[in-house]
mmCIF file of C-alpha atoms in Angstrom:
data_model
loop_
_atom_site.group_PDB
_atom_site.id
_atom_site.type_symbol
_atom_site.label_atom_id
_atom_site.label_comp_id
_atom_site.label_asym_id
_atom_site.label_seq_id
_atom_site.Cartn_x
_atom_site.Cartn_y
_atom_site.Cartn_z
ATOM 1 C CA ALA A 1 4.950 -14.563 -21.361
ATOM 2 C CA GLN A 2 5.817 -11.009 -20.222
ATOM 3 C CA SER A 3 9.034 -8.806 -20.063
ATOM 4 C CA VAL A 4 9.980 -5.284 -19.451
ATOM 5 C CA THR A 5 12.827 -3.261 -20.760
ATOM 6 C CA GLN A 6 14.014 -0.163 -19.144
ATOM 7 C CA LEU A 7 15.732 1.772 -21.939
ATOM 8 C CA ASP A 8 18.148 3.698 -19.999
ATOM 9 C CA SER A 9 20.365 2.443 -17.046
ATOM 10 C CA HIS A 10 21.202 5.945 -16.164
ATOM 11 C CA VAL A 11 19.351 9.333 -16.654
ATOM 12 C CA SER A 12 21.065 12.484 -15.514
ATOM 13 C CA VAL A 13 19.108 15.784 -15.150
ATOM 14 C CA SER A 14 19.461 19.268 -13.511
ATOM 15 C CA GLU A 15 17.140 20.221 -10.771
ATOM 16 C CA GLY A 16 14.156 21.976 -12.104
ATOM 17 C CA THR A 17 14.291 20.249 -15.419
ATOM 18 C CA PRO A 18 11.810 17.612 -16.628
ATOM 19 C CA VAL A 19 12.462 13.908 -16.045
ATOM 20 C CA LEU A 20 11.672 11.082 -18.456
ATOM 21 C CA LEU A 21 12.300 7.357 -17.561
ATOM 22 C CA ARG A 22 11.279 5.066 -20.428
ATOM 23 C CA CYS A 23 9.856 1.521 -20.083
ATOM 24 C CA ASN A 24 8.606 -0.800 -22.698
ATOM 25 C CA TYR A 25 6.810 -3.959 -22.016
ATOM 26 C CA SER A 26 5.537 -7.112 -23.722
ATOM 27 C CA SER A 27 2.568 -9.257 -22.385
ATOM 28 C CA SER A 28 0.237 -11.885 -23.826
ATOM 29 C CA TYR A 29 -2.440 -10.647 -21.511
ATOM 30 C CA SER A 30 -3.904 -7.473 -20.490
ATOM 31 C CA PRO A 31 -1.164 -6.211 -18.076
ATOM 32 C CA SER A 32 -0.905 -4.199 -14.883
ATOM 33 C CA LEU A 33 2.019 -1.937 -14.787
ATOM 34 C CA PHE A 34 3.795 -0.364 -11.922
ATOM 35 C CA TRP A 35 6.640 2.111 -11.177
ATOM 36 C CA TYR A 36 8.587 1.637 -7.893
ATOM 37 C CA VAL A 37 11.300 3.861 -6.374
ATOM 38 C CA GLN A 38 14.212 2.812 -4.311
ATOM 39 C CA HIS A 39 16.159 5.378 -2.401
ATOM 40 C CA PRO A 40 19.694 4.351 -1.363
ATOM 41 C CA ASN A 41 19.866 1.677 1.349
ATOM 42 C CA LYS A 42 15.924 1.445 1.252
ATOM 43 C CA GLY A 43 13.218 -0.853 0.211
ATOM 44 C CA LEU A 44 11.026 -0.431 -2.687
ATOM 45 C CA GLN A 45 8.081 2.120 -2.647
ATOM 46 C CA LEU A 46 5.162 2.196 -5.097
ATOM 47 C CA LEU A 47 5.100 5.418 -7.100
ATOM 48 C CA LEU A 48 2.091 4.604 -9.334
ATOM 49 C CA LYS A 49 0.210 1.777 -10.940
ATOM 50 C CA TYR A 50 -1.838 1.247 -14.180
ATOM 51 C CA THR A 51 -4.738 -1.459 -13.941
ATOM 52 C CA SER A 52 -6.744 -0.765 -17.081
ATOM 53 C CA ALA A 53 -8.631 2.287 -15.994
ATOM 54 C CA ALA A 54 -7.266 5.788 -17.019
ATOM 55 C CA THR A 55 -4.329 5.672 -19.362
ATOM 56 C CA LEU A 56 -2.689 8.647 -17.635
ATOM 57 C CA VAL A 57 -1.744 7.728 -14.042
ATOM 58 C CA LYS A 58 -0.876 10.048 -11.489
ATOM 59 C CA GLY A 59 1.397 9.012 -8.639
ATOM 60 C CA ILE A 60 3.150 10.386 -5.637
ATOM 61 C CA ASN A 61 5.642 13.293 -5.453
ATOM 62 C CA GLY A 62 4.433 14.735 -8.867
ATOM 63 C CA PHE A 63 5.241 11.677 -10.929
ATOM 64 C CA GLU A 64 2.935 10.379 -13.744
ATOM 65 C CA ALA A 65 2.958 7.737 -16.555
ATOM 66 C CA GLU A 66 1.140 7.085 -19.576
ATOM 67 C CA PHE A 67 0.024 3.779 -20.709
ATOM 68 C CA LYS A 68 0.273 3.482 -24.601
ATOM 69 C CA LYS A 69 -0.863 0.192 -25.734
ATOM 70 C CA SER A 70 0.084 0.890 -29.455
ATOM 71 C CA GLU A 71 3.586 1.533 -28.487
ATOM 72 C CA THR A 72 3.670 -1.095 -25.497
ATOM 73 C CA SER A 73 5.158 1.785 -23.403
ATOM 74 C CA PHE A 74 4.646 3.000 -19.764
ATOM 75 C CA HIS A 75 7.176 5.987 -19.539
ATOM 76 C CA LEU A 76 7.557 7.808 -16.162
ATOM 77 C CA THR A 77 7.732 11.457 -16.250
ATOM 78 C CA LYS A 78 7.913 14.612 -13.910
ATOM 79 C CA PRO A 79 7.727 18.238 -14.858
ATOM 80 C CA SER A 80 10.468 19.432 -12.632
ATOM 81 C CA ALA A 81 13.082 17.294 -10.903
ATOM 82 C CA HIS A 82 14.056 17.864 -7.240
ATOM 83 C CA MET A 83 17.281 16.742 -5.492
ATOM 84 C CA SER A 84 15.161 14.257 -3.441
ATOM 85 C CA ASP A 85 14.086 12.497 -6.640
ATOM 86 C CA ALA A 86 17.636 10.900 -7.060
ATOM 87 C CA ALA A 87 17.001 7.169 -6.678
ATOM 88 C CA GLU A 88 16.698 3.857 -8.515
ATOM 89 C CA TYR A 89 13.359 3.484 -10.458
ATOM 90 C CA PHE A 90 11.930 0.058 -11.417
ATOM 91 C CA CYS A 91 9.163 -0.632 -13.948
ATOM 92 C CA VAL A 92 7.181 -3.801 -13.462
ATOM 93 C CA VAL A 93 4.677 -5.768 -15.540
ATOM 94 C CA SER A 94 2.226 -8.183 -14.040
ATOM 95 C CA ALA A 95 -0.471 -9.989 -16.146
ATOM 96 C CA SER A 96 -3.206 -12.623 -15.707
ATOM 97 C CA GLY A 97 -3.150 -15.928 -17.438
ATOM 98 C CA GLY A 98 -1.930 -18.087 -14.492
ATOM 99 C CA SER A 99 1.371 -16.204 -13.749
ATOM 100 C CA TYR A 100 1.308 -14.673 -10.313
ATOM 101 C CA ILE A 101 5.030 -13.410 -10.786
ATOM 102 C CA PRO A 102 5.630 -9.799 -11.711
ATOM 103 C CA THR A 103 8.465 -9.114 -13.999
ATOM 104 C CA PHE A 104 10.900 -6.334 -13.088
ATOM 105 C CA GLY A 105 13.123 -4.148 -15.404
ATOM 106 C CA ARG A 106 16.674 -3.868 -14.589
ATOM 107 C CA GLY A 107 16.204 -0.241 -13.169
ATOM 108 C CA THR A 108 17.131 3.274 -14.016
ATOM 109 C CA SER A 109 19.273 5.372 -11.864
ATOM 110 C CA LEU A 110 18.167 8.969 -11.737
ATOM 111 C CA ILE A 111 20.986 11.415 -11.017
ATOM 112 C CA VAL A 112 19.679 15.007 -10.180
ATOM 113 C CA HIS A 113 22.349 17.753 -10.511
ATOM 114 C CA PRO A 114 21.997 21.087 -8.521
ATOM 115 C CA ASP B 1 3.411 0.681 6.714
ATOM 116 C CA ALA B 2 2.479 -2.555 4.938
ATOM 117 C CA GLY B 3 2.997 -4.637 7.974
ATOM 118 C CA ILE B 4 6.088 -6.667 6.489
ATOM 119 C CA THR B 5 9.138 -7.081 8.482
ATOM 120 C CA GLN B 6 12.329 -8.994 7.757
ATOM 121 C CA SER B 7 14.943 -10.529 10.108
ATOM 122 C CA PRO B 8 17.837 -10.285 10.630
ATOM 123 C CA ARG B 9 18.439 -6.894 8.941
ATOM 124 C CA HIS B 10 22.207 -7.635 8.732
ATOM 125 C CA LYS B 11 24.115 -10.804 8.758
ATOM 126 C CA VAL B 12 27.728 -11.805 8.213
ATOM 127 C CA THR B 13 28.347 -15.435 7.897
ATOM 128 C CA GLU B 14 31.200 -17.802 6.564
ATOM 129 C CA THR B 15 31.077 -20.120 3.533
ATOM 130 C CA GLY B 16 29.482 -23.301 4.159
ATOM 131 C CA THR B 17 27.231 -22.284 7.099
ATOM 132 C CA PRO B 18 23.517 -22.559 6.822
ATOM 133 C CA VAL B 19 21.581 -19.266 6.911
ATOM 134 C CA THR B 20 17.773 -18.542 7.544
ATOM 135 C CA LEU B 21 16.130 -15.359 6.751
ATOM 136 C CA ARG B 22 12.625 -14.662 7.908
ATOM 137 C CA CYS B 23 9.842 -12.634 6.390
ATOM 138 C CA HIS B 24 6.806 -11.822 8.431
ATOM 139 C CA GLN B 25 3.652 -10.130 7.385
ATOM 140 C CA THR B 26 0.563 -8.961 9.443
ATOM 141 C CA GLU B 27 -1.623 -8.492 6.266
ATOM 142 C CA ASN B 28 -2.744 -12.049 5.719
ATOM 143 C CA HIS B 29 -1.881 -11.809 1.964
ATOM 144 C CA ARG B 30 -1.778 -14.912 -0.073
ATOM 145 C CA TYR B 31 1.391 -14.186 -2.189
ATOM 146 C CA MET B 32 4.903 -13.804 -0.629
ATOM 147 C CA TYR B 33 8.028 -13.425 -2.642
ATOM 148 C CA TRP B 34 11.828 -13.549 -2.040
ATOM 149 C CA TYR B 35 14.108 -11.507 -4.202
ATOM 150 C CA ARG B 36 17.827 -10.728 -4.276
ATOM 151 C CA GLN B 37 19.196 -7.533 -5.521
ATOM 152 C CA ASP B 38 22.601 -7.087 -6.891
ATOM 153 C CA PRO B 39 24.155 -4.249 -8.865
ATOM 154 C CA GLY B 40 23.308 -4.377 -12.628
ATOM 155 C CA HIS B 41 20.753 -7.083 -12.154
ATOM 156 C CA GLY B 42 17.889 -5.396 -10.480
ATOM 157 C CA LEU B 43 15.599 -7.551 -8.555
ATOM 158 C CA ARG B 44 15.607 -11.247 -9.271
ATOM 159 C CA LEU B 45 13.041 -13.787 -8.027
ATOM 160 C CA ILE B 46 14.359 -16.538 -5.773
ATOM 161 C CA HIS B 47 11.184 -18.403 -4.698
ATOM 162 C CA TYR B 48 7.564 -17.465 -4.173
ATOM 163 C CA SER B 49 4.633 -18.730 -2.311
ATOM 164 C CA TYR B 50 0.916 -18.652 -3.200
ATOM 165 C CA GLY B 51 -0.483 -20.223 0.074
ATOM 166 C CA VAL B 52 0.549 -22.204 3.113
ATOM 167 C CA LYS B 53 2.792 -25.018 1.984
ATOM 168 C CA ASP B 54 2.412 -23.934 -1.753
ATOM 169 C CA THR B 55 5.841 -22.664 -2.993
ATOM 170 C CA ASP B 56 7.491 -22.506 -6.324
ATOM 171 C CA LYS B 57 10.930 -21.507 -7.905
ATOM 172 C CA GLY B 58 11.944 -18.448 -9.393
ATOM 173 C CA GLU B 59 14.715 -17.608 -11.844
ATOM 174 C CA VAL B 60 17.660 -17.942 -9.400
ATOM 175 C CA SER B 61 16.604 -20.686 -6.970
ATOM 176 C CA ASP B 62 19.612 -22.784 -7.064
ATOM 177 C CA GLY B 63 21.259 -22.963 -3.542
ATOM 178 C CA TYR B 64 17.969 -21.678 -1.734
ATOM 179 C CA SER B 65 14.989 -23.375 -0.250
ATOM 180 C CA VAL B 66 11.862 -21.980 1.355
ATOM 181 C CA SER B 67 9.148 -22.865 3.647
ATOM 182 C CA ARG B 68 5.705 -21.467 4.460
ATOM 183 C CA SER B 69 3.969 -23.335 7.410
ATOM 184 C CA LYS B 70 1.912 -20.174 8.374
ATOM 185 C CA THR B 71 0.304 -17.477 6.232
ATOM 186 C CA GLU B 72 2.367 -14.838 8.028
ATOM 187 C CA ASP B 73 5.794 -16.292 7.774
ATOM 188 C CA PHE B 74 7.943 -17.226 4.607
ATOM 189 C CA LEU B 75 11.380 -18.466 5.455
ATOM 190 C CA LEU B 76 14.403 -18.480 3.035
ATOM 191 C CA THR B 77 17.168 -20.875 3.875
ATOM 192 C CA LEU B 78 20.614 -21.103 2.329
ATOM 193 C CA GLU B 79 21.644 -24.611 3.163
ATOM 194 C CA SER B 80 25.457 -23.876 2.670
ATOM 195 C CA ALA B 81 26.066 -20.338 2.025
ATOM 196 C CA THR B 82 28.666 -19.402 -0.687
ATOM 197 C CA SER B 83 30.232 -15.951 -1.470
ATOM 198 C CA SER B 84 28.091 -15.710 -4.485
ATOM 199 C CA GLN B 85 24.973 -15.371 -2.287
ATOM 200 C CA THR B 86 26.322 -12.087 -0.896
ATOM 201 C CA SER B 87 23.493 -9.912 -1.694
ATOM 202 C CA VAL B 88 20.581 -7.858 -0.433
ATOM 203 C CA TYR B 89 17.367 -9.994 0.068
ATOM 204 C CA PHE B 90 13.855 -8.518 -0.131
ATOM 205 C CA CYS B 91 10.669 -10.094 0.794
ATOM 206 C CA ALA B 92 7.497 -8.919 -0.888
ATOM 207 C CA ILE B 93 3.768 -9.492 -0.329
ATOM 208 C CA THR B 94 0.727 -8.993 -2.592
ATOM 209 C CA PRO B 95 -2.867 -9.852 -2.477
ATOM 210 C CA GLY B 96 -3.102 -10.777 -6.036
ATOM 211 C CA THR B 97 -1.835 -10.311 -9.628
ATOM 212 C CA TYR B 98 -3.375 -6.976 -10.388
ATOM 213 C CA ASN B 99 -2.254 -5.519 -7.099
ATOM 214 C CA GLU B 100 1.073 -3.905 -6.291
ATOM 215 C CA GLN B 101 3.611 -5.612 -4.055
ATOM 216 C CA PHE B 102 4.665 -4.327 -0.737
ATOM 217 C CA PHE B 103 8.375 -4.776 0.212
ATOM 218 C CA GLY B 104 10.121 -5.357 3.387
ATOM 219 C CA PRO B 105 13.197 -3.199 4.512
ATOM 220 C CA GLY B 106 15.759 -5.829 3.094
ATOM 221 C CA THR B 107 18.294 -8.055 4.768
ATOM 222 C CA ARG B 108 22.030 -7.448 3.788
ATOM 223 C CA LEU B 109 23.853 -10.726 3.900
ATOM 224 C CA THR B 110 27.611 -10.995 3.484
ATOM 225 C CA VAL B 111 29.231 -14.386 3.029
ATOM 226 C CA LEU B 112 32.940 -14.569 3.788
#
């Protein structure tokens, strides 16, 4: 069994300030973890992924995430927010053990103020 | 460009009519998925396929059926559309469990 919880439905930041989007997961098997971004009226795009290599994963557009097994977390961060970062972000867990169904979090809406 | 298209991109239909949405991939990936996206619910899995003629239900499969007669095409059918099926539908593909999914551009369906 697997699940993912995005701890905030909305996060509001000012342009130039750090971004933190929180994600906790549970999985009976060694998981793969993903962050996707969805801009308004667009499809989902992969930001970054963790697949049991380095625990600190760097993605596109300056985003990174750290896999912490002891905390079952995979939080997404960015040092300095840009207006173009305003979007919906989804954390996803996918694991082996016979299930080929990724599990999505409900999403976090990132709002960036000028 | 992950080589995945959806058609139609927009559709307005009336309650009780049948509707078929098409997902087409050029990547020859084994796994294909249909999701619906609604405010406050994120993406919810409707059906998925793990090969030609191999499909299974997701968490919100009631009122939907699927078919996959070729690797590249995955069809989603609403046999008798209802207003509760008004949503944005996304198709996704992936080569395997540890791999990321690639998403289509979405189909916006309105059932009046």
